[in-house]
XYZ file of C-alpha atoms in Angstrom:
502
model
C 0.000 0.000 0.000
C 2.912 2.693 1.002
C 4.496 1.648 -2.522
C 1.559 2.376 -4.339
C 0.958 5.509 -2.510
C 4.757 6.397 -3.020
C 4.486 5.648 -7.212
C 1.211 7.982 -6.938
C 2.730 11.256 -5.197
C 6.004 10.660 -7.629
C 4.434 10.099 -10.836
C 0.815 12.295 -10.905
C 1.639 16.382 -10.512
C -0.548 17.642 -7.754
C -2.056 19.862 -9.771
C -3.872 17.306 -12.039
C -6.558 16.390 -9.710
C -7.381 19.861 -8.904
C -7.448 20.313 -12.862
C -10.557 18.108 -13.105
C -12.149 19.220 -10.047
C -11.830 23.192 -9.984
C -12.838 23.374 -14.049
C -15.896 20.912 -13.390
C -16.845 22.844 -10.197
C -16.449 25.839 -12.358
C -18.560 25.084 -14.867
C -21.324 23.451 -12.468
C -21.209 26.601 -10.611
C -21.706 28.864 -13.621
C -24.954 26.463 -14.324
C -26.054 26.878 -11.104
C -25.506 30.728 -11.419
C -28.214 31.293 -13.900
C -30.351 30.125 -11.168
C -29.473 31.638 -8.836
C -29.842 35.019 -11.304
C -33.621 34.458 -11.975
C -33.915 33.736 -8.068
C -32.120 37.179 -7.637
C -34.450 38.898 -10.242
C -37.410 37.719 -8.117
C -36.215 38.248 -5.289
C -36.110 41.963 -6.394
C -39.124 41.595 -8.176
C -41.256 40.011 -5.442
C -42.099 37.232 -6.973
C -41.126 33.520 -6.833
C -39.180 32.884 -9.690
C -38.402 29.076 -11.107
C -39.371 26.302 -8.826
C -41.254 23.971 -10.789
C -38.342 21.941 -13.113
C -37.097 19.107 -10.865
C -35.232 15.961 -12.719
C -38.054 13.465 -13.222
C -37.439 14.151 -16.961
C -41.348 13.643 -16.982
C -41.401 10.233 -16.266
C -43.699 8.629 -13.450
C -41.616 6.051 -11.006
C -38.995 9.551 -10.615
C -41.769 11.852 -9.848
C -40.265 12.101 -6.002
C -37.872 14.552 -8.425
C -40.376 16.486 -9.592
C -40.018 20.509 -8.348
C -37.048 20.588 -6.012
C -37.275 23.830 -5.734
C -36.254 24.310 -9.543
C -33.008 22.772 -9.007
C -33.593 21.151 -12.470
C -33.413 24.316 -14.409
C -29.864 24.871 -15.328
C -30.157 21.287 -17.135
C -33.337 22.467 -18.858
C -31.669 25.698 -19.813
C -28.606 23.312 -21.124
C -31.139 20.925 -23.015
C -32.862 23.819 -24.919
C -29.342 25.256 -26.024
C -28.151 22.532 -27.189
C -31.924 21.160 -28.994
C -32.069 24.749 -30.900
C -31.216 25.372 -34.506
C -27.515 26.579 -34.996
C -28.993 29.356 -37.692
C -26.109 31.466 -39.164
C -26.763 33.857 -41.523
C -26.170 34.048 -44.972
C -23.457 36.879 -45.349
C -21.530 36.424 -41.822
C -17.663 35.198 -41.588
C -17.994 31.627 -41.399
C -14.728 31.262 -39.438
C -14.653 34.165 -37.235
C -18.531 33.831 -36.497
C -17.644 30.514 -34.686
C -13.901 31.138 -33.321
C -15.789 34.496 -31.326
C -17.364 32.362 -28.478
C -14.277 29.972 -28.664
C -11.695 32.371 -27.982
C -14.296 33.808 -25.226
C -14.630 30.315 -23.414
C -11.018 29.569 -23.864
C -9.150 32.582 -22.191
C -11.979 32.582 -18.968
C -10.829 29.078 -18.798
C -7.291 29.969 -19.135
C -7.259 32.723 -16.352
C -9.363 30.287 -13.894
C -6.045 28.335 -13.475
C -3.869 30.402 -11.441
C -6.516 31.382 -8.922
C -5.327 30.399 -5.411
C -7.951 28.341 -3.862
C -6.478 26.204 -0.544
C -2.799 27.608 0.486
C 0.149 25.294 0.353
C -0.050 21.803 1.270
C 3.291 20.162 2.788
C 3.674 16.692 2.247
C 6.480 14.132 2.865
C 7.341 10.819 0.707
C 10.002 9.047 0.547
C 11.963 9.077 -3.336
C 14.553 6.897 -4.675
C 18.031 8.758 -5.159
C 20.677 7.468 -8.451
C 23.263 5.858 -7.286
C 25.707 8.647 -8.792
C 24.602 11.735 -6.396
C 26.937 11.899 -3.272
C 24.517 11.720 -0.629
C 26.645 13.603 2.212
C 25.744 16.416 -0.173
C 22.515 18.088 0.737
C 22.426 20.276 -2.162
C 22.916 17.417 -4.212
C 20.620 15.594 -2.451
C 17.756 17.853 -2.476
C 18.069 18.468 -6.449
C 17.830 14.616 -6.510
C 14.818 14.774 -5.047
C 13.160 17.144 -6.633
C 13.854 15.762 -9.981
C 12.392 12.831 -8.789
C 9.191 14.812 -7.582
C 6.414 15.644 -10.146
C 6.420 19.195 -11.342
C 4.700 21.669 -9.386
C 6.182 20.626 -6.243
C 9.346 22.104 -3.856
C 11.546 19.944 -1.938
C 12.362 21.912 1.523
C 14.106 19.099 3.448
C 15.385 15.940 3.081
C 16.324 13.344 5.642
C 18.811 10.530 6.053
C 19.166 8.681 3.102
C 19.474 4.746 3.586
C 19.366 1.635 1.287
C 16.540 -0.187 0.030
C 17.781 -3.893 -0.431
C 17.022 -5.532 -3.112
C 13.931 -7.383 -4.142
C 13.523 -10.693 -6.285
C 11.593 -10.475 -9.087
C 8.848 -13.446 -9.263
C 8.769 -14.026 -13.052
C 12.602 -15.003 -13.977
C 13.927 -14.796 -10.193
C 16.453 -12.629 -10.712
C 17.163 -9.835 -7.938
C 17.099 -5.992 -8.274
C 19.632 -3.841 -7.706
C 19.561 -1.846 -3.817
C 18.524 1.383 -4.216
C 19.506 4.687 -2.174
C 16.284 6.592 -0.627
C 15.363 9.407 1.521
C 13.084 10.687 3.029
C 11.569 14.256 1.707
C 9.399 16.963 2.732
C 8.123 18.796 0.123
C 5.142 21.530 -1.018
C 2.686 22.093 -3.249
C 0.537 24.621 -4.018
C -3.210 24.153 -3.630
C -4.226 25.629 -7.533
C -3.426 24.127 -10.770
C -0.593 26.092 -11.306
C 1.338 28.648 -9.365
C 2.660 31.761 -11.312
C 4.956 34.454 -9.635
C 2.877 37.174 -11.693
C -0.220 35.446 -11.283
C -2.175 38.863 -10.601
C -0.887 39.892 -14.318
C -1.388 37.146 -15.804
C -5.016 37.060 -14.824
C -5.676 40.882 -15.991
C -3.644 39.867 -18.954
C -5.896 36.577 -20.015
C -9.243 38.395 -19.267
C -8.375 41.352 -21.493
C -8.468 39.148 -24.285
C -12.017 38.275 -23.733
C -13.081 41.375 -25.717
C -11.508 40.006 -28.758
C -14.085 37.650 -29.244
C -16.934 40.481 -28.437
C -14.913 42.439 -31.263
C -14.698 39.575 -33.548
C -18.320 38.415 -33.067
C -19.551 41.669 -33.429
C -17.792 42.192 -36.967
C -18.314 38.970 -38.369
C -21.913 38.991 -38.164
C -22.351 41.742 -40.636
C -25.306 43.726 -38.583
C -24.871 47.176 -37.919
C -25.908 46.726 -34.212
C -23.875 44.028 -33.716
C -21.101 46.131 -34.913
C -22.221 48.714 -32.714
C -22.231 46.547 -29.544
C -18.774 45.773 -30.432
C -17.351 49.000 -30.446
C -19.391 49.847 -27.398
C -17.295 46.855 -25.755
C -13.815 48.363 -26.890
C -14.546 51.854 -25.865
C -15.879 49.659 -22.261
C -12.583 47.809 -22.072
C -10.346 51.072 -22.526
C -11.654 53.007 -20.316
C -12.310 50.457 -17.343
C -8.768 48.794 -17.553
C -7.392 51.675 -16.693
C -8.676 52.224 -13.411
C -8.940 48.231 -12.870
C -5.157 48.467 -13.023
C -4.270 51.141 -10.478
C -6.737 49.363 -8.044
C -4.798 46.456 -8.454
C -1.357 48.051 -8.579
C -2.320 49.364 -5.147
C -2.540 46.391 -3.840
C 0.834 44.869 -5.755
C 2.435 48.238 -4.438
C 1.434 47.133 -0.518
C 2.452 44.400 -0.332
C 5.648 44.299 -3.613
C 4.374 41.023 -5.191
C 2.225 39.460 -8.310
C 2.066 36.391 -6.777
C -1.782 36.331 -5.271
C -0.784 33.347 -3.267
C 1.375 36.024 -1.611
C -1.065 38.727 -1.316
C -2.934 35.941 0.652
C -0.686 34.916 2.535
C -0.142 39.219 4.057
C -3.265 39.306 5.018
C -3.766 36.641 7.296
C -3.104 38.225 10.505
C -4.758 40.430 12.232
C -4.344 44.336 14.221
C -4.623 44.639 18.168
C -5.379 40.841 18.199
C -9.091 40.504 16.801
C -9.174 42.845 13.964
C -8.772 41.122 10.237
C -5.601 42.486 8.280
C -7.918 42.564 5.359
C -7.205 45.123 2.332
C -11.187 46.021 2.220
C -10.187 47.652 5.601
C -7.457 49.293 4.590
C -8.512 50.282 0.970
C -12.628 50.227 0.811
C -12.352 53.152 -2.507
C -10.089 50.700 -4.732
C -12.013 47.658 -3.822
C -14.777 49.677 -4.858
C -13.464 50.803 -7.717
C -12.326 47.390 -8.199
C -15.796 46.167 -7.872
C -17.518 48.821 -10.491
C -14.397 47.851 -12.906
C -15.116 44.526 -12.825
C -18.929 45.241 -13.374
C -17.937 47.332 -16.274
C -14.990 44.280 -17.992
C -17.762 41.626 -17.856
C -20.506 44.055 -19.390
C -23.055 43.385 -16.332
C -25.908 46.065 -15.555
C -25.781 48.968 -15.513
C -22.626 48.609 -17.443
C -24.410 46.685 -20.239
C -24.445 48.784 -22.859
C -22.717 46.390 -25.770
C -25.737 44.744 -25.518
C -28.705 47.270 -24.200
C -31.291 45.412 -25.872
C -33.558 48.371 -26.264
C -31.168 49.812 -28.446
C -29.317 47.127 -30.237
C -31.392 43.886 -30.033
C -29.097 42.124 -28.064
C -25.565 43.775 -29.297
C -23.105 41.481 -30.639
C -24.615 38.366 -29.840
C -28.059 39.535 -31.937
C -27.173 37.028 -34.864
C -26.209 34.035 -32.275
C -27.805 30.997 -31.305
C -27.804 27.669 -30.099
C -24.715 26.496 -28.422
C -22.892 29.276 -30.061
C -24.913 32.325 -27.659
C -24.729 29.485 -24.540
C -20.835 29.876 -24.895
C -21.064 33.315 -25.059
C -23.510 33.270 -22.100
C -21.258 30.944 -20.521
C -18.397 32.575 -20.868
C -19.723 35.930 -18.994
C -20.709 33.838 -15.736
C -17.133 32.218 -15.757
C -15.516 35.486 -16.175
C -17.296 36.730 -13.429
C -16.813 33.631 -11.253
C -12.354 34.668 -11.752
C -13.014 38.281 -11.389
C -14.705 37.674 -7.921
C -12.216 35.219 -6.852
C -9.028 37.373 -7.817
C -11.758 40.492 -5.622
C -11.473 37.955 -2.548
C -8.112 37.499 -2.825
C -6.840 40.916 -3.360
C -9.306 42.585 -0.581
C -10.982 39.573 1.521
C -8.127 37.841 2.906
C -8.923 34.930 0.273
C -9.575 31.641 2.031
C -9.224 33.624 5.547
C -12.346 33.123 7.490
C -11.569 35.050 10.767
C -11.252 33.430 14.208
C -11.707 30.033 13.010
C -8.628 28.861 13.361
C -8.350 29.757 17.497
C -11.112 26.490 17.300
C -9.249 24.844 14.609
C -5.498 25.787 14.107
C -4.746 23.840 10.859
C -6.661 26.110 9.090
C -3.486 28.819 10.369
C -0.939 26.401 9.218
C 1.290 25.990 12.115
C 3.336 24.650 9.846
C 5.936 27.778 9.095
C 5.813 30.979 11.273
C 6.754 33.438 7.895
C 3.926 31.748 5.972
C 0.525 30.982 7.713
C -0.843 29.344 3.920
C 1.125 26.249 4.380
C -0.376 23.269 6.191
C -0.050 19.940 6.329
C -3.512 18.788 6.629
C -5.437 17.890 3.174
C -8.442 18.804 4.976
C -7.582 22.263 5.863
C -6.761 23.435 1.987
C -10.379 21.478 1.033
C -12.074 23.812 3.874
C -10.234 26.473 2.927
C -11.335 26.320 -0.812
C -14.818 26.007 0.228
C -14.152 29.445 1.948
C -13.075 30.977 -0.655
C -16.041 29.992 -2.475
C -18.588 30.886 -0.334
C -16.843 34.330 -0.587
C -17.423 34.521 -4.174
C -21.040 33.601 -4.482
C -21.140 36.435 -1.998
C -19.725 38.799 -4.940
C -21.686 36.811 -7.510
C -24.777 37.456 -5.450
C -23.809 41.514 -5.585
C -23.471 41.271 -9.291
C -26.764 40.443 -9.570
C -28.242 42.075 -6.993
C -26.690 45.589 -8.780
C -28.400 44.061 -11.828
C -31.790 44.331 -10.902
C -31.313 47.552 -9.005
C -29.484 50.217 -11.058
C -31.125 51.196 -14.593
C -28.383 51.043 -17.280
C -26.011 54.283 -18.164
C -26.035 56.384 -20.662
C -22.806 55.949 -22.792
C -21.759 59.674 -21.852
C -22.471 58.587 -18.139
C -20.154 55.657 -18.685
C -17.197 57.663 -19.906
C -17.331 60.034 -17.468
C -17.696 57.374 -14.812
C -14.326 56.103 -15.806
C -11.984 59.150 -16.849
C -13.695 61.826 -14.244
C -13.759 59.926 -11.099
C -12.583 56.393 -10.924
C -8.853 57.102 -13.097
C -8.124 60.671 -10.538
C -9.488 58.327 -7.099
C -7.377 55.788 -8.079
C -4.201 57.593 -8.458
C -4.350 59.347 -5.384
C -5.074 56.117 -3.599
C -1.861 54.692 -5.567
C 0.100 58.164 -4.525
C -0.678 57.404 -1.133
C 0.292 53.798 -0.889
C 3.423 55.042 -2.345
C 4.153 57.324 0.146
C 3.173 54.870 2.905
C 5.372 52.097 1.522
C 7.864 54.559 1.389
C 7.913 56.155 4.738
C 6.922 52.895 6.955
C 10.050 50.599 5.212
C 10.765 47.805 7.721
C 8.828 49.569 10.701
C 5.783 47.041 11.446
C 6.479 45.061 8.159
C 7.323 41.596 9.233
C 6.847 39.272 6.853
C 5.923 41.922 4.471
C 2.878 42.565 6.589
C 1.083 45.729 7.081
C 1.451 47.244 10.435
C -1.813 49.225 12.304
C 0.381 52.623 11.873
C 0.139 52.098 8.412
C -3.606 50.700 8.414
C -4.702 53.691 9.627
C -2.968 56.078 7.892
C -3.765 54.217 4.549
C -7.663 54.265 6.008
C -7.499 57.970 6.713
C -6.545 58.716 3.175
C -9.620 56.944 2.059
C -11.536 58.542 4.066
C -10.780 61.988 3.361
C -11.137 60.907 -0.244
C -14.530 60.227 0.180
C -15.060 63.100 2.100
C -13.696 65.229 -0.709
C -16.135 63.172 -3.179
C -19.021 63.885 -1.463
C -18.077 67.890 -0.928
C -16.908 68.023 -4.425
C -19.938 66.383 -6.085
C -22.468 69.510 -4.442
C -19.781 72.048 -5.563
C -17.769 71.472 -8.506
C -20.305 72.039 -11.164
C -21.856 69.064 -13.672
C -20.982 68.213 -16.923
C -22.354 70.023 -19.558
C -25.945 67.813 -20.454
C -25.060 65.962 -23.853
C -29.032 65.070 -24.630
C -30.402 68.214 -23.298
C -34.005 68.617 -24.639
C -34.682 70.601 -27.597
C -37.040 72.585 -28.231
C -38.877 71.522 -31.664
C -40.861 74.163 -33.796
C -44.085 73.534 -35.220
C -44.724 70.299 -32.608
C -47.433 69.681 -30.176
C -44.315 68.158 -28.135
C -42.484 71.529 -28.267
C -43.590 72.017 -24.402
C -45.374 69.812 -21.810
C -49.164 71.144 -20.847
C -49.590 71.558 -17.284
C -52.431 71.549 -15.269
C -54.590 75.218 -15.103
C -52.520 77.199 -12.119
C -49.564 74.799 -12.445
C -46.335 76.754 -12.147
């Protein structure tokens, strides 16, 4: 049994479990979210919403399956995607009508794999070392063993190495050679892959998600599908730019890409009880994170590449079938990694606070410098589910903003993004510059942020808001781009009020 477990942890990378089980809970999640939108809309409606679809699939001896609260819908919605006619128009670009909701599906997928979900695990096995390496080398040694470790792992120590005799071989009875082994304790990283730049990378992947808006837009030769896709570009430009300095405060804290890292800073906390969280040190850029993110996966009110009462559905109009569900698709997984990457840049990630006083794997114990690493499975699983309860909680507020806000004007959204959000965000940026700066090494252990610094960094958001609200009764508006006109000649050239109306 140890041998079997031993060819298992050498031969299968860590990561390829987690491959199968984060993209499948992924994509069951993103199902599940288009439920739990229509639950949202009524919820804000006052109404019920679905609750009648269960999964008898209409036959009698399963009809203990039948409602389930309308559990059953997401499959329904799946079965009438995939049952529809694939129409395509006569005059569209074959090739780049179908490689738009590819290239959409693809890079959502993409980004989802360097999300942190559950820490670092540490894990010892014990690996056979050639015969060649000079074992009273522990240099040597340890680049032995991590050859002989599956990639995505790091050897941290190794113990005495000792011989394995040999063993005779049943079939033609001949005996195997001994074999030098040791003892190893290694990590691995709870995510299918780890990337130093993993914040970047993320912004990076999810960028190119407009590309197939663009593309999908322009090959399906419809002037408001065109239209939606320029509205998307013009959306993109402007809202990456503030996107980026909210996140480049956060890189600026704490000096890393690495959102394993960015993690692993936060999970302390100030005078004892108090979460080191960045929402508490930063609320204005996780705002503006929040409203950028909003904007990047064109969600309500920041719709308006698709504003159906003004261009049919935008660049999807032309789509169906399995063709709009990847499209569709594609929007709830992007919004699944934006909320993640919000949780882990401003909600501690998998950091539920005070948990750990009742349980203290879930603090690691394991390394003093880095509370992520643990060396209980269990701990990254519970972990991961904490992370993703935070997310439906950000899910749940992109929905909830849907059916509250009306949808912007385009000249609202501009303005939006170039007179507010790009100015807030570089003073915030200014100021965690200056902090960084003038607090060095003084309450910075382990690259930490001190409670001299907390408060000076929540001070400065503070007064910014202060100066928001002042400056949005003072400074005067915009000048009104769709002012009403007076027309001559038209009974709608004023509006009759009643006799003695003023």
């Amino acid at each position: 049994m140890n041998e079997a477990i031993e060819f298992v942890q050498s031969w299968i990378p860590p990561w390829f479990p987690l491959l199968f089980i984060i993209h499948l809970g992924v994509l069951g999640t993103v199902a599940y979210l288009i439920l739990l939108e229509r639950k949202v809309a009524s919820w804000a409606q006052d109404r019920l919403g679905p609750n009648r679809v269960g999964f008898d699939f209409g036959l009698p001896f399963l009809s203990f399956l039948r409602g389930m609260k309308g559990l059953g819908q997401p499959l329904a919605d799946g079965l009438k995607f995939i049952i529809k006619e694939d129409y395509r128009p006569k005059n569209v670009d074959r090739v780049l009508f179908t490689l738009a909701p590819i290239i959409m599906i693809v890079v959502i997928i993409i980004s989802i794999a360097v999300v942190p979900w559950g820490g670092i695990k540490q894990s010892t096995a014990t690996v056979a070392i050639p015969n060649t390496v000079n074992v009273d080398d522990k240099s040597a040694l340890m680049s032995a063993a991590q050859a002989a470790l599956p990639n995505g792992s790091q050897v941290v120590d190794v113990g005495t190495p000792t011989i394995r005799p040999g063993e005779v071989r049943m079939r033609d009875n001949t005996v195997a050679p001994a074999q030098t082994v040791v003892p190893v304790t290694y990590r691995w990283h709870f995510q299918i892959a780890n990337l130093d730049i993993g914040v970047l990378f993320i912004l990076a992947t999810l960028s190119l998600a407009v590309y197939g808006v663009v593309i999908g837009g322009w090959a399906s030769n419809n002037k408001y599908s065109f239209l939606g896709g320029l509205r998307a570009t013009a959306n993109m430009i402007s809202y990456e730019v503030p996107l980026g300095l909210a996140v480049l405060t956060v890189v600026v804290l704490f000096g890393t890409l690495d959102l394993t890292a960015i993690v692993d800073k936060q999970l302390h906390y100030w005078g004892g009880f108090i979460p080191a969280w960045n929402v508490f040190i930063h609320p204005l850029a996780f705002v503006m994170f929040l409203i950028c993110i909003h904007a990047e996966a064109n969600r309500a009110p920041f719709d308006l590449a698709e504003a159906e009462q003004e261009l049919v559905g935008g660049y999807h109009t032309e789509y169906s079938s399995m063709r709009f569900a990847m499209f569709f698709l594609a929007e709830y997984a992007g919004m699944v990694t934006t909320s993640v990457v919000c949780v882990a840049l401003f909600f501690g990630g998998w950091h539920l606070p005070w948990i750990e006083w009742a349980w203290p794997a879930l603090a690691g114990k394991v390394d003093p410098a880095s509370p992520a690493v643990t060396d209980s499975l269990l701990a990254c699983i519970v972990r991961a589910l904490i992370i993703f309860g935070k997310t439906v909680f950000i899910l749940f507020v992109f929905m909830w903003v849907r059916w509250s806000l009306p949808r912007f004007r385009f000249d609202q959204l501009m303005n939006l993004a170039w007179r507010a959000l790009i100015p807030i965000s570089l003073v915030i940026l200014l100021a965690t510059a200056v902090a960084v700066w003038w607090w060095g090494g003084e309450g910075r252990a382990f690259g930490r942020v001190g409670g001299k610094m907390a408060l000076f960094l929540l001070g400065v958001n503070v007064a910014c808001a202060a100066i928001i609200a002042v400056g949005s009764v003072v400074i005067p508006p915009a000048p009104e781009t769709n002012r009403r006109i007076r027309v001559a000649n038209s009974r709608f050239a004023g509006t009759p009020l009643p006799a003695g109306a003023n």
